[in-house]
Coordinates of C-alpha atoms and ligand atoms in Angstrom, one line a residue:
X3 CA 15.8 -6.4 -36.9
X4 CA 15.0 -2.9 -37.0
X5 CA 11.2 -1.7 -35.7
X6 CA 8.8 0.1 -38.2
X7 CA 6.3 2.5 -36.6
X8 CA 3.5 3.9 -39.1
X9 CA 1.4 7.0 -38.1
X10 CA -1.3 9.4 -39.3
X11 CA -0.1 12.8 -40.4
X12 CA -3.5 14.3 -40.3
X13 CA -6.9 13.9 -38.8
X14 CA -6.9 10.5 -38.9
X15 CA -8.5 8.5 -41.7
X16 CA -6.2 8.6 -44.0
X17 CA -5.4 5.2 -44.7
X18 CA -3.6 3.7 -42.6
X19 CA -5.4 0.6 -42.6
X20 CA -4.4 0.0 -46.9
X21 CA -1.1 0.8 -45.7
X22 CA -0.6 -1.3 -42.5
X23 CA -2.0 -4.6 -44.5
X24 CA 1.0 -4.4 -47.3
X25 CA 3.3 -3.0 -44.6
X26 CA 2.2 -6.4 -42.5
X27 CA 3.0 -8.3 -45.5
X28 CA 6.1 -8.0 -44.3
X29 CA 6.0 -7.8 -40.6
X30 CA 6.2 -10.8 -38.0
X31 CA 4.3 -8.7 -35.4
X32 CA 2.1 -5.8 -35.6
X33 CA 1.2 -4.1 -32.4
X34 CA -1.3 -1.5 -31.9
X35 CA 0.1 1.4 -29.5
X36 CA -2.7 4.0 -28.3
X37 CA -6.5 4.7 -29.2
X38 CA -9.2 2.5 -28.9
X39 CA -11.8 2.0 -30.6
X40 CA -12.1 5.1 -31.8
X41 CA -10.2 4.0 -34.4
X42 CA -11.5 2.7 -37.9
X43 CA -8.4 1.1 -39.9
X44 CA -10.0 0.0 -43.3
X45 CA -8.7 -2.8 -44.7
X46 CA -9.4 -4.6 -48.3
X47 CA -8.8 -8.3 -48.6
X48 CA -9.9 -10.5 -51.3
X49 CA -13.2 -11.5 -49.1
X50 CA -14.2 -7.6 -49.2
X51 CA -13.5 -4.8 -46.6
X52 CA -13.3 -4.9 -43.3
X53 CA -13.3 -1.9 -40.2
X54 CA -11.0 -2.6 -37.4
X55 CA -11.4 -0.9 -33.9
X56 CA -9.1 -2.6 -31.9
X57 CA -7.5 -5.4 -33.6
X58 CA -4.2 -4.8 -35.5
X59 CA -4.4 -4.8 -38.8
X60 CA -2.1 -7.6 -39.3
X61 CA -4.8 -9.7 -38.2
X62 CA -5.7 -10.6 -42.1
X63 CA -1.9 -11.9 -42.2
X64 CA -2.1 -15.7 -41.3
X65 CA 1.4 -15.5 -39.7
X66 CA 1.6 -12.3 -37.9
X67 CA 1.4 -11.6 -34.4
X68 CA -1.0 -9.1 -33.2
X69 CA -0.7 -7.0 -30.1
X70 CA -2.9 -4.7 -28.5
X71 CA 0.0 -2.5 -27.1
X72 CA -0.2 -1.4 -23.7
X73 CA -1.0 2.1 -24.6
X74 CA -4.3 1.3 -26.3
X75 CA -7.4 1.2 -23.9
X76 CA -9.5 -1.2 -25.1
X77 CA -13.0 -2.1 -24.5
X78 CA -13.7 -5.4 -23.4
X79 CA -17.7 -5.7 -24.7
X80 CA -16.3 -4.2 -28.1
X81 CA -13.3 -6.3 -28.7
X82 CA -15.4 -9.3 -27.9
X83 CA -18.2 -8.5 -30.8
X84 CA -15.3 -7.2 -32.9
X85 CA -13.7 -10.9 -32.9
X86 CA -16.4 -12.3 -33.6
X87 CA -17.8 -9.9 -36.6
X88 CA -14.5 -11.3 -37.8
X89 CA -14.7 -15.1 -37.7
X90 CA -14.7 -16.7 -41.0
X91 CA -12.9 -13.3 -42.5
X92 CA -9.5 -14.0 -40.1
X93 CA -7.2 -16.9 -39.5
X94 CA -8.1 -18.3 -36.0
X95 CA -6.4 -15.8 -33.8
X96 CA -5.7 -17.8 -30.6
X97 CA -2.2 -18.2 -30.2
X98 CA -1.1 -14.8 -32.2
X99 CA -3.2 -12.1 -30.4
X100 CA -2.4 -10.7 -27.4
X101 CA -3.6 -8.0 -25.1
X102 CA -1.5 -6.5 -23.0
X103 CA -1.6 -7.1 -19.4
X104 CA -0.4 -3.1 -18.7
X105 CA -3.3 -2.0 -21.1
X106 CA -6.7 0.5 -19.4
X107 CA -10.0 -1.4 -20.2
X108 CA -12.6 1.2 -21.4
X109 CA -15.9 0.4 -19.1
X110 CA -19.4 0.9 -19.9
X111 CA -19.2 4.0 -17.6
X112 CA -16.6 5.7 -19.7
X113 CA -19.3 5.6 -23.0
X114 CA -21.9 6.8 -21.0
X115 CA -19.9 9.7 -19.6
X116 CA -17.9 10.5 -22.8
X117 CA -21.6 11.1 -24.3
X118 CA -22.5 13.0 -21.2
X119 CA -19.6 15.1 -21.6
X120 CA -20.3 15.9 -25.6
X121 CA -24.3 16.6 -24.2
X122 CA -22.9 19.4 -21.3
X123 CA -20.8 21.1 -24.2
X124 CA -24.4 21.9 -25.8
X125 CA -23.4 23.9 -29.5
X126 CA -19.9 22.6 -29.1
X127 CA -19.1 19.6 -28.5
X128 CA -16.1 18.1 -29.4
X129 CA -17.1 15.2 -31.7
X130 CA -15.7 12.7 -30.0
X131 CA -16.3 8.6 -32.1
X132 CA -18.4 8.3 -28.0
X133 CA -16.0 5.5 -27.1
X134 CA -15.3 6.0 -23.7
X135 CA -11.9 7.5 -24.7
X136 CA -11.1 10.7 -22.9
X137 CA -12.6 9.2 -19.3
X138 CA -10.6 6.2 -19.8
X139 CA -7.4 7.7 -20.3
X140 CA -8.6 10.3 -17.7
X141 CA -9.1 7.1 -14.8
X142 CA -5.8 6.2 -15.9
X143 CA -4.0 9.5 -15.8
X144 CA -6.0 9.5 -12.5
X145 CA -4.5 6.2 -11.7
X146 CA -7.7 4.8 -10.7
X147 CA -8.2 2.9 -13.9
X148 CA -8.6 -1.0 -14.6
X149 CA -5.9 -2.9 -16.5
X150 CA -6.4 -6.1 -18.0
X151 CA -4.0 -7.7 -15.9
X152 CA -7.2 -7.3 -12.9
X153 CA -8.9 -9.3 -14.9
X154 CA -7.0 -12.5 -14.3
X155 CA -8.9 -13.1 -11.5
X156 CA -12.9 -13.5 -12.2
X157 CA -14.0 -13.5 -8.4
X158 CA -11.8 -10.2 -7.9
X159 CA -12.4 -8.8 -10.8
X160 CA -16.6 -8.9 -11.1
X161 CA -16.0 -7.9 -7.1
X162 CA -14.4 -4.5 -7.8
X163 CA -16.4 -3.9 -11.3
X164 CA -19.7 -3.7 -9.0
X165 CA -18.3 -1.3 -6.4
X166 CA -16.6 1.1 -9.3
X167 CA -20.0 0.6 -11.0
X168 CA -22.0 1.7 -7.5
X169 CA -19.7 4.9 -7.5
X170 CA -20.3 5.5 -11.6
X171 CA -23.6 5.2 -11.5
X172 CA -24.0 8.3 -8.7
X173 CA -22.1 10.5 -10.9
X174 CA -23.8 9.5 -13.7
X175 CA -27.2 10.4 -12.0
X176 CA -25.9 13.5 -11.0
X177 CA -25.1 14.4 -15.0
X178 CA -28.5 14.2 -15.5
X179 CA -28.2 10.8 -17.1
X180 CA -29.2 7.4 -16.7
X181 CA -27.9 4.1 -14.0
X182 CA -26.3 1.6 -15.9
X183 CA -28.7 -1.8 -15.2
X184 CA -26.4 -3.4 -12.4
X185 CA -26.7 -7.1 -13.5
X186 CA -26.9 -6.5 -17.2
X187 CA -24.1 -4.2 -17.2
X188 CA -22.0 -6.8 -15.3
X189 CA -22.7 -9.9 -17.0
X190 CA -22.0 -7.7 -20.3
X191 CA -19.0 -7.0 -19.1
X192 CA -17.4 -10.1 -17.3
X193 CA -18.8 -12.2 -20.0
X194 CA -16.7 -10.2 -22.2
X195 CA -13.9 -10.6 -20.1
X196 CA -14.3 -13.8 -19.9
X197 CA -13.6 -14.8 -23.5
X198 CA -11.0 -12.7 -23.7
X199 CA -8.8 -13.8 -20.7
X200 CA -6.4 -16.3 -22.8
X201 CA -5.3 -13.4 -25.0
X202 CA -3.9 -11.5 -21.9
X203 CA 0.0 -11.3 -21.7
X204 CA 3.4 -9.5 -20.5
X205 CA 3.1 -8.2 -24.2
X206 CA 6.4 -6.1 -23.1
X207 CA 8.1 -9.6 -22.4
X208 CA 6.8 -11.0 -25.5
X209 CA 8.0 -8.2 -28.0
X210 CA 11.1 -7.9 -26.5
X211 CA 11.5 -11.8 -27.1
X212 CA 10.4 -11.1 -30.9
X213 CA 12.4 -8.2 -31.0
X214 CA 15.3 -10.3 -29.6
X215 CA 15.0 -13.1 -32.4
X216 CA 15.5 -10.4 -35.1
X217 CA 11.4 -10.4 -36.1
X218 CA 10.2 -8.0 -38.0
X219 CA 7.6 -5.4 -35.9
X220 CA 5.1 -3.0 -37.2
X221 CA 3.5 -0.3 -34.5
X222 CA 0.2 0.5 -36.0
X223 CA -0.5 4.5 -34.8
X224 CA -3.9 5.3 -34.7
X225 CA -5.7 8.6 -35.1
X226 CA -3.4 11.1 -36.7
X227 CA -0.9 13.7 -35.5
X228 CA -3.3 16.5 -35.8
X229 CA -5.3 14.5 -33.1
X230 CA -2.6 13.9 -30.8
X231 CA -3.2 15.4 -27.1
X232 CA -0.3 17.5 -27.2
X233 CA 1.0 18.4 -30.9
X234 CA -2.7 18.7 -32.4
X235 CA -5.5 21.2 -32.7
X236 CA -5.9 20.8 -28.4
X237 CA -9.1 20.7 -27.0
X238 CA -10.3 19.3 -30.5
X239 CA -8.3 16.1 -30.1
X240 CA -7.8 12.8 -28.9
X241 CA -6.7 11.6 -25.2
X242 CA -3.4 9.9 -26.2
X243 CA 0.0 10.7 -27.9
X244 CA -0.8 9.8 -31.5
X245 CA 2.8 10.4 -33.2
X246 CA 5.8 7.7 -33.0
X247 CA 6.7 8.6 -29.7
X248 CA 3.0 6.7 -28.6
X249 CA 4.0 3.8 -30.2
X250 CA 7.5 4.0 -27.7
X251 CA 5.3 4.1 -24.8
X252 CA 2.7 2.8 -25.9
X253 CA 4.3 -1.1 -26.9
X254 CA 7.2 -0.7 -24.6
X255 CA 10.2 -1.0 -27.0
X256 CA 12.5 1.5 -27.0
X257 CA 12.8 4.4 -28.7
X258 CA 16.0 3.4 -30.7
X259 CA 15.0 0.4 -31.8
X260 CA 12.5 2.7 -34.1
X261 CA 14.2 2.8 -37.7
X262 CA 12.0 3.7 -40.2
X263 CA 8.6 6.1 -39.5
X264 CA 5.9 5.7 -42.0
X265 CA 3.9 8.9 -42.4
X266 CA 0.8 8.3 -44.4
X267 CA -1.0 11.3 -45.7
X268 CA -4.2 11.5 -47.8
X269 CA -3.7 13.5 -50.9
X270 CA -5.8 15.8 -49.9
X271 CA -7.2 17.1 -46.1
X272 CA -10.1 15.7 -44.3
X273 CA -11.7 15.7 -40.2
X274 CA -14.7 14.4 -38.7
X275 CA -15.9 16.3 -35.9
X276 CA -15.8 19.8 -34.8
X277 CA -12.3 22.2 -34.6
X278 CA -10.5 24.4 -36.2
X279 CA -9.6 23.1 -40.6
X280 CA -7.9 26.1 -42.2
X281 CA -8.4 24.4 -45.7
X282 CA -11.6 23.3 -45.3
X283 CA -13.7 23.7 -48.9
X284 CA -16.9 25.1 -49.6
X285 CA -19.5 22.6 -50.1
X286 CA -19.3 21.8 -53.8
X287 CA -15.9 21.2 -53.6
X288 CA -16.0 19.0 -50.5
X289 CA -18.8 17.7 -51.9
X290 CA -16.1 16.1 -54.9
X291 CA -13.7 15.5 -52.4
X292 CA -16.0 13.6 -49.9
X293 CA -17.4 10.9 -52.9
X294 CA -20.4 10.1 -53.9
X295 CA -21.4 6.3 -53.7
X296 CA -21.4 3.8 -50.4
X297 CA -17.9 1.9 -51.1
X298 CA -15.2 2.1 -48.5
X299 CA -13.0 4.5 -50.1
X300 CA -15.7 7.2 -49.6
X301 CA -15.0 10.0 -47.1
X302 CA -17.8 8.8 -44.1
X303 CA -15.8 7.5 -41.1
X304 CA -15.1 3.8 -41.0
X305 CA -15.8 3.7 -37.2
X306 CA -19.0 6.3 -37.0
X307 CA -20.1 6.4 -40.5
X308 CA -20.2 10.4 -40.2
X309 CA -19.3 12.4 -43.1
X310 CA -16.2 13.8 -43.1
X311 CA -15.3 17.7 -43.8
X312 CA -13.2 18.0 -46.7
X313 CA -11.3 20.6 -48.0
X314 CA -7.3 21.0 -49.9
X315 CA -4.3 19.8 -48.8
X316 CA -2.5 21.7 -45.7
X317 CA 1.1 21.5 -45.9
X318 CA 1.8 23.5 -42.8
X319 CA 0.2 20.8 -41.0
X320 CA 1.8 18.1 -42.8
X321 CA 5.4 19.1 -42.2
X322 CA 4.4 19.5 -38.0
X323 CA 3.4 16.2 -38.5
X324 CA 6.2 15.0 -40.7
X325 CA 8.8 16.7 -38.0
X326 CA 7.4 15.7 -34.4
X327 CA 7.1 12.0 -36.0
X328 CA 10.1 12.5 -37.6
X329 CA 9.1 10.5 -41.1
X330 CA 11.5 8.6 -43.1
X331 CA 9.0 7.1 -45.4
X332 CA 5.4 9.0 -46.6
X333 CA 3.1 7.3 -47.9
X334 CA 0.5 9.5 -50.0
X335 CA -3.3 8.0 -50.3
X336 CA -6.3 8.4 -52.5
X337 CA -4.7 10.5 -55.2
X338 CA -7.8 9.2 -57.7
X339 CA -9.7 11.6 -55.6
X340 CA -8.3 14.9 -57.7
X341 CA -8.3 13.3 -60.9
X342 CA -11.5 15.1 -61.4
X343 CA -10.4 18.8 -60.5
X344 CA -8.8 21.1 -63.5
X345 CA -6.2 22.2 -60.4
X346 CA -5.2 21.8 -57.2
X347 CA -4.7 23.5 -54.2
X348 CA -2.1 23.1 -51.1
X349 CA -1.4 25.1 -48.4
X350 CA 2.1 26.1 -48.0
X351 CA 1.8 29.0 -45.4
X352 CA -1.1 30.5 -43.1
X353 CA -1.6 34.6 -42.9
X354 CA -2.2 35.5 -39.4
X355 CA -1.4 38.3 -36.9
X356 CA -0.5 40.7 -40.2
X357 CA 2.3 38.5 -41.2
X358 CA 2.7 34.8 -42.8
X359 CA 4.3 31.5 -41.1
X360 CA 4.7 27.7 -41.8
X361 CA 4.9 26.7 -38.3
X362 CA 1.5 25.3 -36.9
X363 CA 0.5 28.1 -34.3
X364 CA -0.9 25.9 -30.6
X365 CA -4.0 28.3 -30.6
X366 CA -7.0 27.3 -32.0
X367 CA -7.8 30.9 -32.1
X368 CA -5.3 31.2 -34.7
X369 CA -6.1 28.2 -36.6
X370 CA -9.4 29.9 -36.7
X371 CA -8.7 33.1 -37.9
X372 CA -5.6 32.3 -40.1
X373 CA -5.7 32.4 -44.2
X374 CA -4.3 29.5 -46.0
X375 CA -1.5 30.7 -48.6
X376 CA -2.3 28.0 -51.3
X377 CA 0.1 27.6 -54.6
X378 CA -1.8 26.5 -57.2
X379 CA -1.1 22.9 -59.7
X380 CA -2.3 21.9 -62.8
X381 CA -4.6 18.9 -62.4
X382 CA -4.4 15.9 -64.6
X383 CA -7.7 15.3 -65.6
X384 CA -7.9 11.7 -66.3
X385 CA -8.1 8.4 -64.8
X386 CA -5.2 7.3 -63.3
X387 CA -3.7 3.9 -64.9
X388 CA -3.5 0.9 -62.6
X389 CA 0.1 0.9 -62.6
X390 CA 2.6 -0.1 -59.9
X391 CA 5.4 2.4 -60.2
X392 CA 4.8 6.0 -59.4
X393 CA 7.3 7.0 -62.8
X394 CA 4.3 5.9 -64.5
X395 CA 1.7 8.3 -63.1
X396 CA 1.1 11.2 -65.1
X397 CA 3.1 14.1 -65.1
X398 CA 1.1 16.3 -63.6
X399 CA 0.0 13.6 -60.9
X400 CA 4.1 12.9 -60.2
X401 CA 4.8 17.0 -59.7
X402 CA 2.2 16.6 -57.4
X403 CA 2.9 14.2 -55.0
X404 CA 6.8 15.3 -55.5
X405 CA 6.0 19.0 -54.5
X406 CA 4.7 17.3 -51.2
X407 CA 7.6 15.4 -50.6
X408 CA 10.0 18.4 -51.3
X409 CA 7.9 20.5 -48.5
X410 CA 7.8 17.2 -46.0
X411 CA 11.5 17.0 -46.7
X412 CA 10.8 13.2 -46.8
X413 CA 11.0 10.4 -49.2
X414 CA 7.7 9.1 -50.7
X415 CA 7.7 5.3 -50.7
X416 CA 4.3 4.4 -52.3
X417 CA 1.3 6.6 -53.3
X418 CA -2.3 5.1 -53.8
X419 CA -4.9 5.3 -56.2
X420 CA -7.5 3.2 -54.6
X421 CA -8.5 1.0 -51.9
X422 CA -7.4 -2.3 -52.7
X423 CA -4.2 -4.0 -52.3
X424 CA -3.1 -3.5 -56.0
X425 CA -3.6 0.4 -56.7
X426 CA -0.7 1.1 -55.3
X427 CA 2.4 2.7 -57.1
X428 CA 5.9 2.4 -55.4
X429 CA 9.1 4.8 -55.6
X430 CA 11.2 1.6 -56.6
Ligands
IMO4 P1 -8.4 6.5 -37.2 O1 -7.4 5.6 -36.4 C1 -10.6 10.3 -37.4 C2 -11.5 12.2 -33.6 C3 -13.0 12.3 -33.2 C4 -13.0 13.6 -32.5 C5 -11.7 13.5 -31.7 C6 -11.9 13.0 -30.2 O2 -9.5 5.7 -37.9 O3 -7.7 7.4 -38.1 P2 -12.4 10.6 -29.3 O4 -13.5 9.7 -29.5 O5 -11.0 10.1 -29.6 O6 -12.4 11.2 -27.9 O7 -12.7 11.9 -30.2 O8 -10.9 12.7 -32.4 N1 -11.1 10.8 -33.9 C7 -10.8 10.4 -35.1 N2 -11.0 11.0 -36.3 N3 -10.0 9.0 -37.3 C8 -9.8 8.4 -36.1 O9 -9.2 7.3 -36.0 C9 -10.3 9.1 -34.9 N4 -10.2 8.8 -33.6 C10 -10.7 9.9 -33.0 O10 -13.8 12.4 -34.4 O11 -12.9 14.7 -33.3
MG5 MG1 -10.3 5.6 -39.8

């Protein structure tokens, strides 16, 4: 059975969570690929909504399989409280979650260096969710990281976490910030690790084996192509490869076994943290954009709860996206959003340099400087009707998402109109 991979074609946050639930529907096995948690994947059950870090989304499913992929780093003390903010909400996950053995841990050193970092870049810091990301992919890069698979042994592994921690805590002192506690810090962690140890597996072995016995597989991307170390708005990024070639390396099946990419793209453009955002709106715009309320579908970030900046929909980025992921199905989100503006804009083109392109330029410098070249639509003004075929959106809502398909060159397979399970319209 062919493998579905299903990434972000933005910033991130753009609702991949909705989408991986009904995608999971019909998945055996979902695996996440890269990120940690960093990651906020919103997802609305009937017994209300739900953030996930680090567990797959299928986890709601009662008869998926859930893998943490071995290109996610995952945070021991976090995936611990995440599991259990979840019983009661989740099917008892022993027996269907597993982490993989190859996958970095994120250690309490990483967070307290990642927020060091952010603090030495004064006026401009990156943003970063604070997670411990970039210095754990950086011990891994550096090949000096931890992998779950040193946890199998509690006497080695508490052994080692105290000299690393020794070693940590003199460059941490030398940043200008504060020791972790020895003791505290290591009965945090190794009682973390602890509870964890029976979901640790050769998750390679194991999806091959499902892959094998003609299951179905879901690779949950997280973040968003515009956040992916090397295609995205570099230094304002992530630490990992974001796009469908992370969920290759970051699950270990290979690349041909990939036949459909879901691309899901919010209808209309939003980041949280600092970098370049050639569409960004003025305020009262992103004001409409962003939401009023406190419900989940509001633009504040499921794993941070910062606002996000909003502005119109970027095309030129969208069809980077769409190409290095190479998309086969888009899936477009929150469209109820702009049923309150009289038009809408998207960017088809930037102006830069004293001429116009559609490619993404790699300097920020240019993203900075560039104009947006925006064509104009005719908004449709009214509430959108809980339907569950997009033929039955209104015109003007149909020539909208089907101008973004044209540009994407790729076929749209559902479009939403809110967060829950039913507001969602489908191509056929
Ligand atoms: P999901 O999966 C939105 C952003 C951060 C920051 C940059 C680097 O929910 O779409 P990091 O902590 O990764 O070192 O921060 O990346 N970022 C996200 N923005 N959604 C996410 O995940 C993100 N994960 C990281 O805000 O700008
Ligand atoms: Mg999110």
């Amino acid at each position: 059975m062919p493998v579905s991979a299903l990434v972000g074609l933005q910033w991130g946050d753009e609702g991949k969570g909705k989408i991986a639930d009904l995608l999971a529907e019909k998945a055996d096995v979902v695996v996440r690929c890269q990120g940690g948690s960093n990651a906020g994947h919103t997802v609305v059950t009937d017994n209300g909504a739900f953030s996930l870090r680090l567990v797959p989304s299928g986890i709601f499913r009662e008869n998926a399989v859930c893998v943490i992929g071995n290109g996610v780093v995952a945070d021991p003390i976090h995936l611990a409280g995440e599991l259990k903010s979840l019983e009661g909400a989740i099917p008892d996950p022993s027996g269907r979650l597993f982490i993989s053995d190859r996958a970095h841990m994120v250690m309490p050193w990483h967070k307290a260096l990642d927020i060091l970092a952010e603090e030495h870049l004064g006026q401009k810091p990156i943003g970063t969710t604070r997670q411990g990301i970039a210095p754990a992919y950086m011990d891994k890069a550096k090949r000096s990281g931890f992998r779950w698979h040193h946890a199998r042994n509690a006497g080695e592994f508490r052994k080692r976490v105290l000299i690393i921690l020794a070693e940590m805590n003199i460059v941490i002192n030398a940043l200008g910030g504060t020791a972790l506690p020895e003791k505290e810090t290591v009965d945090a962690l190794c009682g973390a690790v602890d509870s964890l140890r029976p979901y640790i597996a050769d998750t390679v072995s194991l999806l091959h084996g499902h892959h094998r016995a003609g299951k179905r597989i879901l690779l949950e991307g997280a973040q968003g192509t515009m956040l992916d170390i090397d295609f995205g708005t570099y230094p304002f990024v992530t630490s990992s490869n974001t796009t469908s070639g992370g969920c290759v390396t970051g699950s270990g099946l290979p690349p041909a076994s990939i036949a459909e990419v879901h691309g899901i793209l919010k209808s209309f453009t939003t980041r949280v943290g600092a970098g370049p955002f050639p569409t960004e709106a003025p305020d009262a715009a992103a004001a409409l954009l962003r939401g009023a309320g406190t419900n989940r579908w509001d633009e504040f970030a499921a794993a941070t709860g910062r606002p996000h900046r909003c502005g119109w929909l970027d095309l030129v980025a969208a069809r980077h996206s769409a190409r290095v992921n190479g998309v086969t199905r888009l899936h477009i989100t929150k469209l109820d959003i702009l049923s309150q503006f009289d038009e809408l804009r998207i960017a088809v083109a930037y102006r830069m340099r004293g001429g116009e392109t559609s490619d993404l330029p790699s300097d920020i410098r240019d993203l900075d400087r560039c104009e947006p070249v925006y064509e104009t639509l005719p908004g449709w003004k009214k509430q959108l009707p809980a339907c569950k075929s997009v033929a039955e959106l209104p015109e003007a809502a149909r020539n909208y998402v089907e101008r973004i398909g044209e540009f994407l060159e790729a076929d749209i397979a559902t479009v939403s109109y809110g967060p829950g399970r039913g507001q969602t319209a489908f191509t056929a």
